[in-house]
Coordinates of C-alpha atoms and ligand atoms in Angstrom, one line a residue:
X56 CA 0.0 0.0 0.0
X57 CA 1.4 3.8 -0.8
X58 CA 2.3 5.2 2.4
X59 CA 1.0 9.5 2.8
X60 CA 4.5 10.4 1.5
X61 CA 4.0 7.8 -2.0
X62 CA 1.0 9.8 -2.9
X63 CA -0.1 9.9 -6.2
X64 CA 0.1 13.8 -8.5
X65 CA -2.3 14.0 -10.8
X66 CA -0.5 15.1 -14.3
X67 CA -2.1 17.5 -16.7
X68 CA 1.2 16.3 -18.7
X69 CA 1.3 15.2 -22.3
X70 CA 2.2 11.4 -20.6
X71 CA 3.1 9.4 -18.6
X72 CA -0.2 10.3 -17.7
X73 CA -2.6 9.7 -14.2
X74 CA -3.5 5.5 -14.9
X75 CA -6.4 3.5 -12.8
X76 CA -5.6 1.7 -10.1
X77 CA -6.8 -1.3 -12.0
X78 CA -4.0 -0.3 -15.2
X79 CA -1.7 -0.2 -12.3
X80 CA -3.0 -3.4 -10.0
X81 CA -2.6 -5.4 -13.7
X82 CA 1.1 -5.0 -13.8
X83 CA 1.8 -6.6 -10.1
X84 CA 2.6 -10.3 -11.7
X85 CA 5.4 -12.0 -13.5
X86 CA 4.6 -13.5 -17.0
X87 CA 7.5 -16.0 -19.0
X88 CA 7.3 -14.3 -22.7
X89 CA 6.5 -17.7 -24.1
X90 CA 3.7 -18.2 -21.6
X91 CA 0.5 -19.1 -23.8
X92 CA -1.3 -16.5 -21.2
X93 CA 1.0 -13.9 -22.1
X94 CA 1.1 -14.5 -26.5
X95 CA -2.9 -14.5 -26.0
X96 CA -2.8 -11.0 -24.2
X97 CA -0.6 -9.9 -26.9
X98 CA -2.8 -11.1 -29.6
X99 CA -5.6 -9.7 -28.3
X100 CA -4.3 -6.1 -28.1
X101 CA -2.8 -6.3 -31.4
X102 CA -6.6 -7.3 -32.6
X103 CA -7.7 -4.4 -30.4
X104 CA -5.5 -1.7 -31.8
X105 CA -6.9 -2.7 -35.8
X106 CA -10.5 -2.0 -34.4
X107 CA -9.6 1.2 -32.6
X108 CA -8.1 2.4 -36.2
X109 CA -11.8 1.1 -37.5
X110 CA -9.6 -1.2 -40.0
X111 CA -10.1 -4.1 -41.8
X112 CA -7.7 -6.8 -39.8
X113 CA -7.2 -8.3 -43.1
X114 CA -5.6 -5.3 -44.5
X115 CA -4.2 -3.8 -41.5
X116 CA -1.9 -5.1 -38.9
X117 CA -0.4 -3.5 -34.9
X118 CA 3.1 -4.1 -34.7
X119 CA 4.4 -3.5 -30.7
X120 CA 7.9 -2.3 -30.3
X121 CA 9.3 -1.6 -27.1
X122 CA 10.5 1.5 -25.8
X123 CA 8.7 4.7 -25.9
X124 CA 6.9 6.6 -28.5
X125 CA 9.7 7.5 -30.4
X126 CA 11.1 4.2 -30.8
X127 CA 7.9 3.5 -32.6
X128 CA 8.8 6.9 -34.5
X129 CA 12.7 5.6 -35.5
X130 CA 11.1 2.5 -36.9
X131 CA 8.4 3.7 -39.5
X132 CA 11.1 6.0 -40.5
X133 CA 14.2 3.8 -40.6
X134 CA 12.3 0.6 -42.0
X135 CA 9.7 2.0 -44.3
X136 CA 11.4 4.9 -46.5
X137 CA 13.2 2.7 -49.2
X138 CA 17.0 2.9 -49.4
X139 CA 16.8 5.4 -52.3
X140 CA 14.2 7.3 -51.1
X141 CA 12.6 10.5 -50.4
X142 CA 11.0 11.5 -47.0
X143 CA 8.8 14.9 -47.1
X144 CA 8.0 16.0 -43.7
X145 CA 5.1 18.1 -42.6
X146 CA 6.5 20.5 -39.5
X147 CA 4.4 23.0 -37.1
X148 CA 5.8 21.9 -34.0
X149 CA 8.7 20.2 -32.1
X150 CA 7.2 16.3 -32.3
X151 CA 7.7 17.3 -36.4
X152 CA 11.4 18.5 -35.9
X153 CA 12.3 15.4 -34.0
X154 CA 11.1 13.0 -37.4
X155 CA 13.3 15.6 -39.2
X156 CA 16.3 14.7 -36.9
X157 CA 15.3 11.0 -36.7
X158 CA 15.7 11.0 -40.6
X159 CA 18.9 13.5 -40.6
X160 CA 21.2 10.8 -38.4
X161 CA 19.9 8.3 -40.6
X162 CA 20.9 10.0 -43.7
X163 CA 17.6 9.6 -45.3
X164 CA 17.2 12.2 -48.1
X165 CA 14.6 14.3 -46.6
X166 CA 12.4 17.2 -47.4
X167 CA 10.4 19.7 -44.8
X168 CA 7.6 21.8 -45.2
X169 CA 8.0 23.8 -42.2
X170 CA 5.1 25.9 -40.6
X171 CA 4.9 28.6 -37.4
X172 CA 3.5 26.3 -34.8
X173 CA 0.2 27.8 -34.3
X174 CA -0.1 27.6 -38.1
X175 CA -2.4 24.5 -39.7
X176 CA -0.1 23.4 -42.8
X177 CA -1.1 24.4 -46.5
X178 CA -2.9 21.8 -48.3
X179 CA -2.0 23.9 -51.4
X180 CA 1.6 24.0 -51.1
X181 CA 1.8 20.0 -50.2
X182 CA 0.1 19.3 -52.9
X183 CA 2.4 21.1 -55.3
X184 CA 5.3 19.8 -53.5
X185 CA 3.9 16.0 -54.2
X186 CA 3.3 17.3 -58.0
X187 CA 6.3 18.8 -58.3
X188 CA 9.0 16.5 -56.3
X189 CA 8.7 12.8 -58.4
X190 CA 11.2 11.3 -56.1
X191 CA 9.3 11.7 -52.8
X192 CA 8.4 8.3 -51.6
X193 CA 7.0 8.7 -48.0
X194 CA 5.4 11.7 -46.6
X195 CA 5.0 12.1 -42.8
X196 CA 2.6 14.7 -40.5
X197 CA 1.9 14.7 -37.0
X198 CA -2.1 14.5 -36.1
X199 CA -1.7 16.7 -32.6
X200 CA 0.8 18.5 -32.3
X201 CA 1.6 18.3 -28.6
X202 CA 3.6 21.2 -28.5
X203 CA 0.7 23.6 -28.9
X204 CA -2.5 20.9 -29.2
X205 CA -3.0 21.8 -32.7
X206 CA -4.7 19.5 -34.4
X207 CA -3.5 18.7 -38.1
X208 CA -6.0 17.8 -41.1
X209 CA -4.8 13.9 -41.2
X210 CA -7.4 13.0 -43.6
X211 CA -6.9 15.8 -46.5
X212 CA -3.4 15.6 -46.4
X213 CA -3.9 11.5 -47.0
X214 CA -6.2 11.9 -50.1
X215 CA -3.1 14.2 -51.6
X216 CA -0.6 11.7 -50.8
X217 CA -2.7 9.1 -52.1
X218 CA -2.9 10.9 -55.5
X219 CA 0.8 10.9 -55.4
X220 CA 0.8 7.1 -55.1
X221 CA 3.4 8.2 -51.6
X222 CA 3.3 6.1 -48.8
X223 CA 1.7 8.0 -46.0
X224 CA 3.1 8.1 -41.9
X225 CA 1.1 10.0 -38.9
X226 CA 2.6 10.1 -35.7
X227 CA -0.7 10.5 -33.7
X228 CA 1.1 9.6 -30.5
X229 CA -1.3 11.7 -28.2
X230 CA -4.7 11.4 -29.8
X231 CA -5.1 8.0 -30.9
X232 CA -7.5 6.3 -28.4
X233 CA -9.5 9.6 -28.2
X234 CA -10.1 11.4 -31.0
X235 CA -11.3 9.3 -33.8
X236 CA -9.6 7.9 -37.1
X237 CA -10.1 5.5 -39.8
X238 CA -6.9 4.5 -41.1
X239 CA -8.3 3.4 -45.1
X240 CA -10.2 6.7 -45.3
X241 CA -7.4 8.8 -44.3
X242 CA -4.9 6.3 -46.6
X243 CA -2.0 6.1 -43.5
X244 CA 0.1 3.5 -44.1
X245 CA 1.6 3.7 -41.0
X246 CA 0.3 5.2 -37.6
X247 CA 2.3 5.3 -34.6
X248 CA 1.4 5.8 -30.8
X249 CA 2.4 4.8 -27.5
X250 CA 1.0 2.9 -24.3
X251 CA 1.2 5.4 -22.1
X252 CA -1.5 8.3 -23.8
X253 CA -4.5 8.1 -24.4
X254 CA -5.1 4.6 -24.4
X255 CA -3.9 5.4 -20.7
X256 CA -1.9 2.3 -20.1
X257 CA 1.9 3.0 -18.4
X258 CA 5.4 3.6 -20.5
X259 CA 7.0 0.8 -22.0
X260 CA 6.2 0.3 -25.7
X261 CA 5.0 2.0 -28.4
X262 CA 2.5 0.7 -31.5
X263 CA 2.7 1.0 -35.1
X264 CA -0.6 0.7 -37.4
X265 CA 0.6 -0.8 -40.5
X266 CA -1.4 -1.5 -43.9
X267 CA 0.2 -4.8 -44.7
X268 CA 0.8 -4.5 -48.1
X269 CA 2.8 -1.4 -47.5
X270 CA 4.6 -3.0 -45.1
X271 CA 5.5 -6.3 -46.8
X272 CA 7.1 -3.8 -49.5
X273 CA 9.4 -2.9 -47.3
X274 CA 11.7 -5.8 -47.1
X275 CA 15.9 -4.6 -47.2
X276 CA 15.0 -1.1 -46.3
X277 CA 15.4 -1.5 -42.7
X278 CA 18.6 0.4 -41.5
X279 CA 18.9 -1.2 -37.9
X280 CA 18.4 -4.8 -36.6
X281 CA 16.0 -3.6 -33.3
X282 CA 13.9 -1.2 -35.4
X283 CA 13.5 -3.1 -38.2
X284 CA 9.7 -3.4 -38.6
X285 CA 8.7 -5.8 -40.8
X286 CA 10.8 -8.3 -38.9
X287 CA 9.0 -6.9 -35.5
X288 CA 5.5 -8.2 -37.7
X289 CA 6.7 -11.5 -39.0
X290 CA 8.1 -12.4 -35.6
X291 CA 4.9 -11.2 -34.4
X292 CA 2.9 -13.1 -36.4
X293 CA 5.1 -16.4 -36.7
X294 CA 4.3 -17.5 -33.1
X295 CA 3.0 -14.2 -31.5
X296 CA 6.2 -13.5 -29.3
X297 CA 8.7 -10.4 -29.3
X298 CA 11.8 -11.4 -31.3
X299 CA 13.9 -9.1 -28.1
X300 CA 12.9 -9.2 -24.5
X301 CA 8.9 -7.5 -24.4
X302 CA 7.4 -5.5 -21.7
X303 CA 5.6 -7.7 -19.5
X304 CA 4.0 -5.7 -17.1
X305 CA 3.1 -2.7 -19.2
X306 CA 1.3 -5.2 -21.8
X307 CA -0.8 -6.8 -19.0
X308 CA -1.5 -3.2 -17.8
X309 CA -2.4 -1.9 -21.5
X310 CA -4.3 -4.9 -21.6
X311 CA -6.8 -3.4 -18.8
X312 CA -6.0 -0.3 -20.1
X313 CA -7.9 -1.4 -23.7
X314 CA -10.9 -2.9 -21.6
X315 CA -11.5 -0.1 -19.2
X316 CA -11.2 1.8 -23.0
X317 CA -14.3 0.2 -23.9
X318 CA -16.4 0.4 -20.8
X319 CA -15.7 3.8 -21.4
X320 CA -17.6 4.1 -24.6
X321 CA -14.2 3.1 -26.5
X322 CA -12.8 6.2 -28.5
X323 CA -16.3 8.2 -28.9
X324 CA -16.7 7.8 -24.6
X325 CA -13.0 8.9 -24.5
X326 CA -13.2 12.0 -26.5
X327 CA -16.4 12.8 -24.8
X328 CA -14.8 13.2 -21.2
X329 CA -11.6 14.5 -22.5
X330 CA -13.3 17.0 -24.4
X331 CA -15.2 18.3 -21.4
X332 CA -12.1 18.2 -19.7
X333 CA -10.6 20.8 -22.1
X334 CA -13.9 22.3 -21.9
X335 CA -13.6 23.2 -17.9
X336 CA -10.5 23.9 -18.0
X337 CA -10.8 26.9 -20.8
X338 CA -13.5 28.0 -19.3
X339 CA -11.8 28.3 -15.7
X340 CA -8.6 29.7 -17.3
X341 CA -10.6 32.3 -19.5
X342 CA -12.5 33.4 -16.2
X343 CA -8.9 34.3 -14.0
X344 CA -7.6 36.4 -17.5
X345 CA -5.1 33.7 -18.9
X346 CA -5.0 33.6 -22.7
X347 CA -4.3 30.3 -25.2
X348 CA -1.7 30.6 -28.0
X349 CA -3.6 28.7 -30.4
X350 CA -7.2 30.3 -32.0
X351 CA -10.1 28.1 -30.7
X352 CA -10.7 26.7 -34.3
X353 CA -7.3 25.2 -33.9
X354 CA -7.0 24.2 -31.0
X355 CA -7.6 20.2 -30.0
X356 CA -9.4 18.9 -26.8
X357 CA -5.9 16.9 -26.0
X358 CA -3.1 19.4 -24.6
X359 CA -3.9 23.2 -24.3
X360 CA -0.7 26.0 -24.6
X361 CA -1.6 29.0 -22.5
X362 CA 0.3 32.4 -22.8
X363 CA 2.6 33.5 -19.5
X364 CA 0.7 36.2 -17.9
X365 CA 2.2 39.7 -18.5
X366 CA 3.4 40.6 -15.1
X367 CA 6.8 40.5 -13.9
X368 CA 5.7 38.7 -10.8
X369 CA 5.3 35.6 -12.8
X370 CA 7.6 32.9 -13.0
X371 CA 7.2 29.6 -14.7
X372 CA 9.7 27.4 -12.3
X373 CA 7.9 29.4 -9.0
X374 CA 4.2 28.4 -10.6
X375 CA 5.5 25.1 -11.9
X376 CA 6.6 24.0 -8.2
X377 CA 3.7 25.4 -6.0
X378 CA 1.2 23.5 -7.6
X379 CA 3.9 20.3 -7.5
X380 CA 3.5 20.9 -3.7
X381 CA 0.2 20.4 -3.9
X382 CA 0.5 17.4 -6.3
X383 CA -0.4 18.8 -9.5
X384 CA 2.0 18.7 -12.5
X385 CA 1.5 20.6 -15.3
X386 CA 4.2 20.8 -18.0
X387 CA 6.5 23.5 -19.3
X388 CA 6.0 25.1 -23.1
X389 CA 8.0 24.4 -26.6
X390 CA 7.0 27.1 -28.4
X391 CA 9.9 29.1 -30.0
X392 CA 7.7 32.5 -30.8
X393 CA 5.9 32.5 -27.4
X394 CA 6.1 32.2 -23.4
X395 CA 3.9 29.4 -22.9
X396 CA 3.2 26.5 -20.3
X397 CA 0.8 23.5 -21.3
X398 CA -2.1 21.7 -19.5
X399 CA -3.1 18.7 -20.7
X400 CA -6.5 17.4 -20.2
X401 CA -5.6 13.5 -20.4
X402 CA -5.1 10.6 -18.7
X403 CA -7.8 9.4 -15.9
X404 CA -8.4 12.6 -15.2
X405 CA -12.2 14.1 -14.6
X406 CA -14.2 17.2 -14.7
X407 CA -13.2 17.6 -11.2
X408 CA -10.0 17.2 -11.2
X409 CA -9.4 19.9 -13.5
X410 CA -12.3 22.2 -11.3
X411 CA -9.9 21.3 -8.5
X412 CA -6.2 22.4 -10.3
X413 CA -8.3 25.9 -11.6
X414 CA -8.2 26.4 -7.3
X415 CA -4.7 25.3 -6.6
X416 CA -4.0 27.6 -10.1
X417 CA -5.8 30.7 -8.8
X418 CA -4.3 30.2 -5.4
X419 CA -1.0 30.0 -6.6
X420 CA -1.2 33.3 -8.6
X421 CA -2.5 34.8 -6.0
X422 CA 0.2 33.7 -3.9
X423 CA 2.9 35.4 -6.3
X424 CA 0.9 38.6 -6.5
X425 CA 0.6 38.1 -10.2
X426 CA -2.2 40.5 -12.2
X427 CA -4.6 38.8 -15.2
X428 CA -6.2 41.2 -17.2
Ligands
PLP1924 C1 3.1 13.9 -31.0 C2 4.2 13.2 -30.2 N1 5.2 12.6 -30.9 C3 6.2 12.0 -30.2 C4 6.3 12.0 -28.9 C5 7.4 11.3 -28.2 O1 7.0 10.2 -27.4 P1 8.0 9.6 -26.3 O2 8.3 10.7 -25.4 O3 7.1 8.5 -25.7 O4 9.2 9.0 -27.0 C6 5.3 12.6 -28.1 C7 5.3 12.7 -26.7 O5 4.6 13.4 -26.0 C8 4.2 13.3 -28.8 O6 3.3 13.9 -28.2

């Protein structure tokens, strides 16, 4: 049992994020990787995953790879872009720059589109850069943006790389499991996220979407032995183990994780408490005189960037720790034009947790003798 001292935070983070006791309670027992209990869990989240991307299982396949989010990232990009080929990347935000530098060290020939980060990317442009660019191969985009909690157009940028015959990549790392997306009518290809958003399981692997005929083109592009994703899937699928070491506990926890998911309401029961989340919170924030960085017909129910107030009383670190001491985390900014500190409204986190942090939030300021306006 947690003594008073082990207390749980609750994070308004971008992940990890606040998990159920149950997610938690899931992970307290020791499974063998060839245990027939163990490849049966695994099955059944990789069956789990195709129906939360509303896809066919016969034309799309999970692939689990351990190790964070990113991990998942440094596979799609270092097994799927063929060894003479072009990677276009779709940038308004930090999550976009880190594919950029994923494909830089792997010397993949790479081109960026590059936007301001409260900016949605122009459909216009991309297309012209697919018409115009023959030797692109891959195109990449992030679906929220978790540096601001923009949320990118997934689905029109997928009918223009479709017309491009371009094999299409979203990192959708926080907002798959809450806000909604078929995989065939957007065209991806590839769609990665992690255990530890919004699914709300705990850190320890990441998942990629795959369309299996993209991905059984792939063979000889891989450019590393652990991120090599077609052999993750055929190892997979040859007698449903890991080919390395997997992640024991965090599979049996994501395991609950994906049935507390459904007697949720599954994605549309997700997005429906999230959004109300984000809802609160605005509202609250609006009320003491903060101000968001993105416009409202940007911004996503997932992660919201506000603006540092404009008094010299305010500090990030001195905010940032007061509501630490009274166990709520919320997460610095990464905006390069702007002062800004993010809440996110994710996780097992409710309506009145949030009504509760707008308290410890409005106390705090008060504390510092900062001004709103
Ligand atoms: C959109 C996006 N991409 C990539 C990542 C990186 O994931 P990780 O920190 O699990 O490697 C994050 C993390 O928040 C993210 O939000």
């Amino acid at each position: 049992m947690k003594t008073k001292k082990q207390k749980d935070k609750i994070l308004f983070t971008p992940g990890p994020l606040t998990t159920s006791q149950t997610v938690k309670q899931a992970m307290l027992r020791d499974l063998g990787s060839r245990d027939s209990e163990f490849i049966a869990i695994v099955q059944e989240i990789r069956q789990k995953l195709v129906e939360l991307g509303q896809a066919n299982p016969g034309q799309y396949t999970a692939v689990l790879m351990q190790g964070s989010g990113t991990f998942g990232l440094e596979a799609v990009v270092s097994s799927t872009v063929p060894p003479d080929g072009k990677l276009l990347i779709i940038i308004n935000g930090a999550y976009g720059k880190r594919l950029a530098k994923i494909a830089s060290v792997l010397k993949i020939d790479t081109i960026t589109l590059e936007y301001p980060e409260n900016t949605i990317p122009n459909l216009r442009e991309i297309e012209d850069t697919l018409k115009t660019d023959k030797k692109i191969t891959n195109v990449s985009v992030v679906h929220c943006e978790t540096t601001t909690g923009i949320i990118n157009p997934i689905k029109e940028i997928g009918g223009l790389v479709a017309k491009s015959g371009a094999r299409y990549f979203v990192d959708a790392m926080s907002s798959f499991g809450a806000v909604p997306v078929n995989l065939h009518e957007c065209n991806i290809d590839y769609l990665v996220s992690s255990a530890n958003k919004c699914i709300e399981g705990v850190p320890g692997f990441s998942f990629v979407l795959c369309k299996i005929s993209s991905l059984r083109e792939t063979a000889g592009y891989a450019r590393s032995v652990s991120f090599n994703l077609l052999q993750q899937y055929q190892g997979l699928e040859k007698n449903g183990q890991f080919r390395f070491t997997p992640p024991t506990h965090t599979l049996t926890a994501f395991h609950q994780a994906l049935k507390e998911l459904k007697a949720e309401g599954g994605v549309k029961g997700r997005a429906k408490r999230y959004r109300k989340n984000y809802e609160t919170l605005i509202e609250g924030m609006r009320k003491m005189g903060f101000k968001e960085y993105l416009i409202p017909e940007q911004q996503g129910y997932i992660i919201t960037s506000f603006l540092y107030p404009d008094d010299p009383n305010f500090s990030f670190e001195k905010f940032y720790e007061s509501l630490n001491q009274k166990d709520y985390v919320i997460y610095p900014g990464k905006v390069t034009d702007a002062n800004c500190f993010r809440i996110g409204n994710i996780g097992k986190i409710y309506e009145s947790d949030i009504k509760a942090l707008l308290v410890a939030i409005r106390d705090t300021i008060a504390e510092m003798g900062v001004k709103l306006n």
